[in-house]
XYZ file of C-alpha atoms in Angstrom:
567
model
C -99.590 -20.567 53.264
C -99.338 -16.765 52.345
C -97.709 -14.788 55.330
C -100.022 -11.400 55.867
C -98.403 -8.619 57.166
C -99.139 -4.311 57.785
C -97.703 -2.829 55.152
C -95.958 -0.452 58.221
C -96.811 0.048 62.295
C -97.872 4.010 61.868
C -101.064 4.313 64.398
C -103.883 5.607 63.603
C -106.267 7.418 65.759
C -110.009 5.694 65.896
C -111.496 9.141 64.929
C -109.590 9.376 62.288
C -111.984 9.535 58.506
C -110.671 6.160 56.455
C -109.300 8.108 54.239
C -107.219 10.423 56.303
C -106.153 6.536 57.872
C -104.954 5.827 54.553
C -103.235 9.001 53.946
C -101.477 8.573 57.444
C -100.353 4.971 56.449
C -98.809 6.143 52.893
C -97.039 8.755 54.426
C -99.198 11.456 52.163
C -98.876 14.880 53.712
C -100.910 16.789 51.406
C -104.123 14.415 50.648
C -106.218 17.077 48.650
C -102.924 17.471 46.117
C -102.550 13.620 46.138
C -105.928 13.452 44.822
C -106.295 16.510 42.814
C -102.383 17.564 41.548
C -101.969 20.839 40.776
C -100.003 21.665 37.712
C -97.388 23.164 39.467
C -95.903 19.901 39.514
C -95.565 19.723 35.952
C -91.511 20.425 35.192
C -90.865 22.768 32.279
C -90.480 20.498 28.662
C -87.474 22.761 28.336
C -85.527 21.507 30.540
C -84.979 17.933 28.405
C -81.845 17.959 26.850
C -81.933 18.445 23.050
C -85.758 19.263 23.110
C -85.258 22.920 21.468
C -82.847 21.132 18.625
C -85.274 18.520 18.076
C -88.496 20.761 17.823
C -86.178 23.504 15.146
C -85.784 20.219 13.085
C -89.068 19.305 13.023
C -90.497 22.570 12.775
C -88.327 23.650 9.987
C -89.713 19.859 7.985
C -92.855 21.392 8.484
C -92.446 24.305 6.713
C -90.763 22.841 4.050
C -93.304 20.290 3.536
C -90.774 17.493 3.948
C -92.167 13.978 4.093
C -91.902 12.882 7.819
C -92.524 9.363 8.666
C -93.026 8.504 12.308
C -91.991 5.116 13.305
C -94.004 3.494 16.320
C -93.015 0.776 18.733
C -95.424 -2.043 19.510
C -96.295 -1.873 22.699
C -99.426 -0.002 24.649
C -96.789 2.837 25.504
C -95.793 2.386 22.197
C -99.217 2.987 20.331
C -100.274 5.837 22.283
C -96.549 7.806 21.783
C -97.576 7.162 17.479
C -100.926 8.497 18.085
C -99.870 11.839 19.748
C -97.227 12.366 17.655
C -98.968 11.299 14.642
C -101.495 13.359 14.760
C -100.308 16.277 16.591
C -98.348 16.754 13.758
C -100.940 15.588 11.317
C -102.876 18.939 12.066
C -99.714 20.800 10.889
C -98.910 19.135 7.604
C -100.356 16.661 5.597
C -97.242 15.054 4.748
C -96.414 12.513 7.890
C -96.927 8.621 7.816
C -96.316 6.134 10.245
C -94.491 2.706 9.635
C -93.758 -0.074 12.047
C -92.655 -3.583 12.895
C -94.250 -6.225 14.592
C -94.096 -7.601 18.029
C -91.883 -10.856 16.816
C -89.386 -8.627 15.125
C -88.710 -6.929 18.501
C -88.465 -3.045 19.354
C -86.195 -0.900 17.365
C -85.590 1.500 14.366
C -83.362 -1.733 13.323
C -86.598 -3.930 12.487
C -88.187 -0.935 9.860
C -85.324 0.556 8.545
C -85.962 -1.392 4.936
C -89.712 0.509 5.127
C -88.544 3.850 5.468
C -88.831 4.793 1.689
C -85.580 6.882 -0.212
C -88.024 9.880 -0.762
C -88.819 10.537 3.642
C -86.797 13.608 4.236
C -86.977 13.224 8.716
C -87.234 10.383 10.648
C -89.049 10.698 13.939
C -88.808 7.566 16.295
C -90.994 7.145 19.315
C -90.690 4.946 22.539
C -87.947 3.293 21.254
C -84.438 3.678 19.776
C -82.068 5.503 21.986
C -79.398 2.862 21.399
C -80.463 2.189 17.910
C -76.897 3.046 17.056
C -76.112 1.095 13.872
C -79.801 2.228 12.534
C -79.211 5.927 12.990
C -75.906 5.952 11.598
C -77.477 4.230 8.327
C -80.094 6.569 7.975
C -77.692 10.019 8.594
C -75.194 8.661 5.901
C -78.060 8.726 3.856
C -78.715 12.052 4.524
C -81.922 11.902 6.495
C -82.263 13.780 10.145
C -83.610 11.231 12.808
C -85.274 12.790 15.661
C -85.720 10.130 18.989
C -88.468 10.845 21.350
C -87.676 7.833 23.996
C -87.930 7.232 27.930
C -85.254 4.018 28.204
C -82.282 3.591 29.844
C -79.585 4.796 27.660
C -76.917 2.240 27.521
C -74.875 3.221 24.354
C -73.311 6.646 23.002
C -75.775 7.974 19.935
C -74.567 10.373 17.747
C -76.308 10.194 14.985
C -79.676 10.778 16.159
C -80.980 13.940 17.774
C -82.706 12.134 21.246
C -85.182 13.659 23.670
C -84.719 11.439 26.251
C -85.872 12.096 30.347
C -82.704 9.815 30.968
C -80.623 12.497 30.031
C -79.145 15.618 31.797
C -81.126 16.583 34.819
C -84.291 16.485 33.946
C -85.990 15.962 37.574
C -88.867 12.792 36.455
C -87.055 9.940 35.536
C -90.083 7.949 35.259
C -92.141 9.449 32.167
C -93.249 7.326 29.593
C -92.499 7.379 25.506
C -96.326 8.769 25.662
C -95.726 11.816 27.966
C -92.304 12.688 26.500
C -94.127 12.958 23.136
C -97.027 15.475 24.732
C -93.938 17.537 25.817
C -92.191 17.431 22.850
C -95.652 18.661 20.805
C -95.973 21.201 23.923
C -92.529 23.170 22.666
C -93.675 22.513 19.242
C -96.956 24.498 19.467
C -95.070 27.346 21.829
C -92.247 28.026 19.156
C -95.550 27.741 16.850
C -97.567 30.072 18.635
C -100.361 27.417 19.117
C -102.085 27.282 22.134
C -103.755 24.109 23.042
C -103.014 21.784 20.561
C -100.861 19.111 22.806
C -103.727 19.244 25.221
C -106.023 17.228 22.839
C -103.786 14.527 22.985
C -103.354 14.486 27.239
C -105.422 11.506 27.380
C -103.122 8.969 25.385
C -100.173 10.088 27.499
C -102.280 9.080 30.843
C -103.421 5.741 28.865
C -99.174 5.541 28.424
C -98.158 6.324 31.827
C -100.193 3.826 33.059
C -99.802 0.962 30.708
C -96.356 1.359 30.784
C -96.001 1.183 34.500
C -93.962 4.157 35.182
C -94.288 5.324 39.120
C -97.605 7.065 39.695
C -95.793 8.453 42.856
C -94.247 11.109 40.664
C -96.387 13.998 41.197
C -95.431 15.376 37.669
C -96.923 11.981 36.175
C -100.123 11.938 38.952
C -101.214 15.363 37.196
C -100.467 14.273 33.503
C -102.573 10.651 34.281
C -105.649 12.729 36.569
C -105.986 15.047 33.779
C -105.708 12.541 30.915
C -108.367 10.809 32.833
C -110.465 13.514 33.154
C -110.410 14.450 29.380
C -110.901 11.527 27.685
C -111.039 12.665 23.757
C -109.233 9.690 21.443
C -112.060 7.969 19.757
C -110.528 4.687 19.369
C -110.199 4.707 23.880
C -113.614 6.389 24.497
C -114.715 3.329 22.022
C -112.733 0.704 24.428
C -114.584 2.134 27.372
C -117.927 2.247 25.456
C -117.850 -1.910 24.627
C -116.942 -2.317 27.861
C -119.290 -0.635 29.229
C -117.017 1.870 31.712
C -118.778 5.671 31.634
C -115.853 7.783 31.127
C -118.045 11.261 31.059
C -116.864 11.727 34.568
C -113.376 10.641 34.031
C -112.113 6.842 34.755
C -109.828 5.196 36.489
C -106.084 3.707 36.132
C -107.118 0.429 36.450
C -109.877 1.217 34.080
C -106.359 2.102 32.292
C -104.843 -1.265 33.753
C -107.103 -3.934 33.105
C -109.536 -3.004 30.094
C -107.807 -0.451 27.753
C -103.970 -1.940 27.595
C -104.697 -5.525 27.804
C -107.272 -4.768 24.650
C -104.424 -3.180 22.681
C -102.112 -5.542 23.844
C -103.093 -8.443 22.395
C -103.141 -6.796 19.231
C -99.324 -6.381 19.836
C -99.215 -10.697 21.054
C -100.698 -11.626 17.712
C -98.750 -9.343 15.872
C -101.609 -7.346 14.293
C -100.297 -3.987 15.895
C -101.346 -1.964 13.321
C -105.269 -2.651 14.404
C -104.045 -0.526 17.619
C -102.429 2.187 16.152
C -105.236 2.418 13.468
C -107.269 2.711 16.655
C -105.382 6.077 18.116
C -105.195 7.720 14.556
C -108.347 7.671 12.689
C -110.883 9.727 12.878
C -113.882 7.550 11.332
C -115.917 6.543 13.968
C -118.211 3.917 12.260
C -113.543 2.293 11.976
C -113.527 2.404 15.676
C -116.121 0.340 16.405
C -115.372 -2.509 13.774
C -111.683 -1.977 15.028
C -112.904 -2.146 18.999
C -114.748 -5.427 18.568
C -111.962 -7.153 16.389
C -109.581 -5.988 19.208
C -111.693 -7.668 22.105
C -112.061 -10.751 19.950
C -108.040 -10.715 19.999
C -107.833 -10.309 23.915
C -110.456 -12.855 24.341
C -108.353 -15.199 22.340
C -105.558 -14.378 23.901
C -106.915 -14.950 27.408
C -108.115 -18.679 26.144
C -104.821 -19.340 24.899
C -103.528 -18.730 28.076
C -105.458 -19.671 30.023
C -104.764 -23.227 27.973
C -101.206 -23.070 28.401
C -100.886 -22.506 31.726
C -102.865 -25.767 32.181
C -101.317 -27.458 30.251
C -98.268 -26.155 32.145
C -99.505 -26.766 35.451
C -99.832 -30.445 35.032
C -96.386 -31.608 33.820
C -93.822 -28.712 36.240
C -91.466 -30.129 38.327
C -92.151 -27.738 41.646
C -89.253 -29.521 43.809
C -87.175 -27.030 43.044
C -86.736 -22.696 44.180
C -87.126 -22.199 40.555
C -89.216 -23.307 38.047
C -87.912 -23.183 34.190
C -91.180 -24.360 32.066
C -89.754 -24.888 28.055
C -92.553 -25.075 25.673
C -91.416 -24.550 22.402
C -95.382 -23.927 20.688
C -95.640 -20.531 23.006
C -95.660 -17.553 21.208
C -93.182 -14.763 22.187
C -95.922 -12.666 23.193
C -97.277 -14.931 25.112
C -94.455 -16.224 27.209
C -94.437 -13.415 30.002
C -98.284 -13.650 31.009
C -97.450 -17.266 31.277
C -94.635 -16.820 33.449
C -96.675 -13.841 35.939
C -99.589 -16.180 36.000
C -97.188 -19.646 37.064
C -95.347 -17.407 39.624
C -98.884 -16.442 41.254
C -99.885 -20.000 41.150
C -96.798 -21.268 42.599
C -94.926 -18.430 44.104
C -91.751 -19.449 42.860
C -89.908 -17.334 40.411
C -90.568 -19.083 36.751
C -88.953 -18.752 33.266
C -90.953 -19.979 30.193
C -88.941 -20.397 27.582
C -88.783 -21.955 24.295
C -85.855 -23.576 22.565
C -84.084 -21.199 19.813
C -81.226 -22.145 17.530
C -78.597 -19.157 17.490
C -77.145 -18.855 13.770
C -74.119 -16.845 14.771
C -72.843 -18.896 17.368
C -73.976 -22.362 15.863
C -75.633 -23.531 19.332
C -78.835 -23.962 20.408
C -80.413 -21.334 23.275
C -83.355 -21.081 25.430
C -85.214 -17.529 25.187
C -88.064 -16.082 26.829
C -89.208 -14.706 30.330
C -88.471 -14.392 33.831
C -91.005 -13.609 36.484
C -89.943 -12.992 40.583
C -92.469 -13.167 43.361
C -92.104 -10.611 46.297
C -89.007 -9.017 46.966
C -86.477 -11.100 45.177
C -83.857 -9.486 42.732
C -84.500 -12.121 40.458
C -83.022 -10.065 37.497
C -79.615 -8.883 39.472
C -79.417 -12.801 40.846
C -79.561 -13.979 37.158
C -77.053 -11.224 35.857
C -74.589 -11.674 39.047
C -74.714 -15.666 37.977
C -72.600 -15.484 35.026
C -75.129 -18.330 33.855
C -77.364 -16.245 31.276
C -76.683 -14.958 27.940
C -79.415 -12.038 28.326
C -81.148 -10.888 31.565
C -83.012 -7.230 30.341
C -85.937 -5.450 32.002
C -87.027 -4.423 35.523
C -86.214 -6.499 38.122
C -89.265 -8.693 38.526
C -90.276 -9.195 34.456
C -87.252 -9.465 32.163
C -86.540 -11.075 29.131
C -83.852 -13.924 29.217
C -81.706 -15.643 27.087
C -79.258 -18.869 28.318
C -77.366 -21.490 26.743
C -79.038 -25.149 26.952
C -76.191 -26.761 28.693
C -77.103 -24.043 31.988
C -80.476 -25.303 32.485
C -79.307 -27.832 35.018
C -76.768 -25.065 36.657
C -79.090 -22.580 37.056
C -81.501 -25.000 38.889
C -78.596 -25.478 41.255
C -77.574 -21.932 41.200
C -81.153 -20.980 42.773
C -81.273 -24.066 44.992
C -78.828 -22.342 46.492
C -78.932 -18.833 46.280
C -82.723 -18.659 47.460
C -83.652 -20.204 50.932
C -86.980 -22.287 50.102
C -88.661 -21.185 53.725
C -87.806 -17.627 53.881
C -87.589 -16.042 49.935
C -90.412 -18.620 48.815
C -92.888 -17.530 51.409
C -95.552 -15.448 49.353
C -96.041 -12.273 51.096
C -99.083 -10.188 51.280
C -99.044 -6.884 52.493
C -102.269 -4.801 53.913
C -102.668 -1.285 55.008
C -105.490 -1.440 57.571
C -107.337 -3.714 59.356
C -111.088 -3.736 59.684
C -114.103 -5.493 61.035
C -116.807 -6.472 58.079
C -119.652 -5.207 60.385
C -117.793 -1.652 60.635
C -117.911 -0.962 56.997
C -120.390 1.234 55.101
C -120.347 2.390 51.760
C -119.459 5.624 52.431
C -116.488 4.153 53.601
C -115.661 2.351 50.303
C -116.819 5.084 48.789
C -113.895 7.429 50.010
C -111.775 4.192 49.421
C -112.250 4.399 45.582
C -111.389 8.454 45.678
C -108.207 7.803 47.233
C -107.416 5.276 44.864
C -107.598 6.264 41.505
C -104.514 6.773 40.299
C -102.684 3.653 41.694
C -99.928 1.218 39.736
C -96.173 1.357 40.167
C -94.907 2.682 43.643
C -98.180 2.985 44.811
C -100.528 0.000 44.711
C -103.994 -0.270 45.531
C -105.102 0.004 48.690
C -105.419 -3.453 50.699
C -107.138 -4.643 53.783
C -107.365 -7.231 56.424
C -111.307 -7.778 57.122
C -112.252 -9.836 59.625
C -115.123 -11.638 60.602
C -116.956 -11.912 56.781
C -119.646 -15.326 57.023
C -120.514 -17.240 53.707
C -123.764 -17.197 52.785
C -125.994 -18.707 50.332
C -127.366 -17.049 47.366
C -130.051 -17.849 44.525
C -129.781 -17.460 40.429
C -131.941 -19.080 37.798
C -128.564 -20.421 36.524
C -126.849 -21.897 39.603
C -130.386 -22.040 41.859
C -128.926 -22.193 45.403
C -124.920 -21.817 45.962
C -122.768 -20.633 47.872
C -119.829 -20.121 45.419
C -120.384 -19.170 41.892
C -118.017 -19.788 38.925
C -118.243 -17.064 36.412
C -116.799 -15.518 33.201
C -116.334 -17.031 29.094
C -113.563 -18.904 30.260
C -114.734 -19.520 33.932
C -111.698 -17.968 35.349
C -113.400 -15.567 38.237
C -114.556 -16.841 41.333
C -117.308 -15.000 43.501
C -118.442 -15.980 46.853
C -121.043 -14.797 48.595
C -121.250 -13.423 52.237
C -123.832 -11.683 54.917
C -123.692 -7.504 54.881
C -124.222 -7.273 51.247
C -120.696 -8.293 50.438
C -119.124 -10.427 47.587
C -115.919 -11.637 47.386
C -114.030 -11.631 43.885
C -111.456 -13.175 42.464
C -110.240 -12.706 38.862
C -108.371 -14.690 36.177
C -107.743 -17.925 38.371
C -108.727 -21.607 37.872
C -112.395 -23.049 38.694
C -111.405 -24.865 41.704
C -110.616 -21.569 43.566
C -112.253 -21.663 47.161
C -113.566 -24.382 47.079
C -112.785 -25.335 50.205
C -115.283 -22.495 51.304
C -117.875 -24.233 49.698
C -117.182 -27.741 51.640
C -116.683 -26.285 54.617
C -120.201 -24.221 54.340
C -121.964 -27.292 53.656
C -120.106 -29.466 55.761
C -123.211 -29.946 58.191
C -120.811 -30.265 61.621
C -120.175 -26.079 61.142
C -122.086 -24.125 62.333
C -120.818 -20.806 59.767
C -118.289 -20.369 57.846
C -116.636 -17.492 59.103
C -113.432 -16.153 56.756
C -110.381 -13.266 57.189
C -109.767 -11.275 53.767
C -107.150 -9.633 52.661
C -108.170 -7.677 49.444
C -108.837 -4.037 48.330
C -112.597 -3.030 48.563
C -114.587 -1.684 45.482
C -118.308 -0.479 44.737
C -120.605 -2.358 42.240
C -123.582 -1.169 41.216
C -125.991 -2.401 38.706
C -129.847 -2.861 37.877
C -131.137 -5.982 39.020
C -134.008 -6.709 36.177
C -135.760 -8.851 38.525
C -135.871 -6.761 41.298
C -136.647 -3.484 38.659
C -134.024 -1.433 40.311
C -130.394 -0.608 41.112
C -128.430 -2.078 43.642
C -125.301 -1.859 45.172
C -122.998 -4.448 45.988
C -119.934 -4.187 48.230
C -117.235 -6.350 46.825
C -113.433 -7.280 47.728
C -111.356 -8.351 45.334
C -109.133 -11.443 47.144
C -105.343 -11.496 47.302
C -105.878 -14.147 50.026
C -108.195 -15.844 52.668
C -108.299 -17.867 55.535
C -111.128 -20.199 57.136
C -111.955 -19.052 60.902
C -112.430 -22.553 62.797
């Protein structure tokens, strides 16, 4: 059983709005900045090391009508850094083109450097490359300028390449991603240019960035640049996202409009390497494209979520869960595939997981396992695996990583994390809430100021969550289901929604059909007399028109992280 617990013990005062509660609990001093961040907070592009080196090189391309080739990375961040860049400088000359690799290759000015053609006088690298050291070195013996606009660590000394990195010198925001680097870059362009505007246009795709790339939303610098790329939706290939599914982005959207629609859709384009669908997406300009591109895209992410949906089934019945670890080796998983599979096992079993497959190393003549490591709460699970000795390759944050470990370590590291983690105490999933309320005590308005406060929430600052007590199951009616209690909904039937008294439903996304059900058993177990429940989950707004009713009507929903049946 999940352990709930207050995210802190700050007191709040009764008369307190809920959203001033909130503020209190987060420690936000300043809620109307939080909300609405001034651009005061936006640090001067000039202050990133090599920026006014880098900008003189491209400019002076420009002007010479050099061919310029921008190469793109693969990834959400990835795509929207090519489509800034791409066509920020595609309003200056007509002579830029874009090349990339695919998602198996891996990230890198390594995996395209036989595409970049003899005649391509500058090289300009997004999202990627920093420690591309052997690629840059090719390319400037060859006599052609490379110009890296990245956000990654820097683990290796580059001389051959001119980088714009935030990782270097003391720039203040660590956290930007390849996305907003490039809108700073095009800002100094279009100053030394005497544009004004320009980089503006493109605000949007560094928000979509920022977000997809989970860099921390805490950053005030990065709240402004997502709030404002919100507000000012202009791409055609994301306003065409929103549009097929059906999000209004007139008045702006939200991150996890950024979150859970737009990146997943250009991310599976990126799992089955078809990456250039994406970055078609962010660069054209035809808009009869985008909408043949839009609904070959969805097709890919609903593939995607069948396929995994598949595997982790498949998955679920044959792990060995008597272990603090769980190491699942499936050797039909796609690479792009295997760290949703690990993130969904963790959830499922909260127990850190690695998927891997088995790999054959040419180099060393030995066989490997590859793929992805997943932690649950708190645990270091990247540091523990680097610290063991027992792992060829640990990279990435500390709770989704890539790995890499000889075959004969598979039985080690099982002991290694028998071991290291204690199975009652690291194991226990934890679920933290920032308020707790009483179903009968919440209005709309409430929720209403709920979804304000949270709109720009991700890394370092996750949505909202509450403990409500005292919600009772109720039955509903649909043509479909007739009478029930508990619906089971979606293409793949992987959302769960239960229905309860005060106009509230309770949602639960991408899990298994079985969800809840012991709601359901106990509600028409004929010895209770209610089924009473305690939520923890963040609270949302849905409103629709109900064609049988003729009208609109609003729905408070929570979306569950966890319940518990009141006996």
């Amino acid at each position: 059983m999940a352990k709930w617990i207050k995210r802190n013990s700050i007191k709040v005062s009764d008369d307190m709005l809920l959203i001033e509660k909130l503020a209190k609990v987060r420690g936000i001093k300043n809620l109307d900045e939080w909300m609405n961040p001034p651009s005061s907070y936006m640090n001067s592009p000039y202050s990133l090391e090599n920026i006014d080196e880098a900008v003189r090189i491209i400019i002076e391309h420009i002007y010479k009508q050099s061919k310029i080739v921008v190469v793109a990375d693969i990834d959400t961040d990835g795509v929207c850094s090519t489509g800034i860049m791409f066509r920020f400088l595609k309003r200056l000359t007509p002579n830029v083109s874009i090349i990339h690799a695919q998602r198996s290759k891996g990230h890198g000015l390594e995996t395209v450097i036989d595409l970049i053609a003899d005649d391509v006088d500058l090289v300009v690298v997004v999202d990627s490359s920093s420690n591309s050291v052997d690629a840059c070195k090719e390319l400037s013996e060859k006599g052609k300028p490379v110009v890296v606009i990245d956000h990654h660590k820097i683990e290796r000394n580059n001389p051959y390449a001119v980088i714009v990195n935030c990782q270097l010198g003391s720039y203040p925001n660590k956290s930007l991603s390849g996305s907003a680097m490039c809108y700073k870059v095009c800002q100094v362009i279009e100053d030394y240019m005497g544009l004004q505007g320009l980089a503006n246009e493109y605000i949007d795709l560094a928000a979509v960035g920022l977000v997809a790339d989970m860099m921390d939303v805490r950053n005030m610098e990065n709240r402004y640049l997502i709030y404002n790329g919100m507000n000012n939706i202009k791409n055609i290939g994301i306003k065409e996202i929103l549009r097929q599914s059906k999000i209004d982005y007139k008045e702006g959207i939200r991150s996890t409009d950024i979150s859970f629609k737009i990146a997943p859709i250009i991310g599976a384009c990126s799992r089955f390497d078809k990456i250039e669908l994406a970055i078609e997406l962010v660069t054209t300009e035809d808009e009869e494209r985008v909408k043949e591109l839009v609904k070959e895209m969805i097709k890919l992410n609903e593939s995607r979520k069948a396929e995994q949906k598949e595997v982790v089934e498949r998955a679920t019945e044959c792990i060995d869960n008597s272990n603090n670890v769980i190491i699942y080796i499936d050797d039909e998983i796609e690479s792009g595939f295997r760290g949703l599979i690990a993130t969904e096992l963790a959830e499922r079993f909260s127990k850190p997981v690695f998927v891997v497959s088995k790999v054959y190393n040419k180099e060393k003549n030995t066989y490997e396992y590859k793929g992805s490591g997943r932690s649950i709460g708190v645990i270091p699970l990247q540091s523990l695996c680097a610290d063991s000795g027992l792992f060829i390759e640990a990279q990435g944050h500390e709770s989704a990583f890539g790995v890499s470990f000889s075959v004969d370590n598979l039985d080690k590291i099982i002991s290694y994390f028998n071991d290291t983690l204690d199975s009652t105490e690291d194991l226990q999933k934890v679920i933290e809430y920032d308020l707790e309320l009483s179903a009968n005590n919440i209005e709309e308005m409430d929720i209403m100021q709920i979804e304000k406060f949270s709109r720009i929430v991700g890394q370092g600052f996750p949505e909202p969550k509450f403990l409500i007590k005292g919600l009772v199951a109720e039955e509903s009616y649909t043509k479909k289901l007739g009478d029930h209690v508990r619906a089971v909904m979606g293409k793949s039937n992987d959302t769960v929604k239960i229905n309860c008294e005060g106009n509230f439903a309770l949602m639960k996304f991408r899990t298994h059909e079985n969800y809840a059900k012991e709601i359901e058993d106990h509600f028409y177990d004929k010895s209770n007399f209610c089924t009473e429940l305690d939520v923890v989950g963040s609270l949302n707004l849905n409103k629709f028109y109900n064609r049988g009713l003729k009208r609109w009507v609003t729905t408070k929903q929570i979306f569950i992280d966890d319940f518990r049946i009141v006996e």
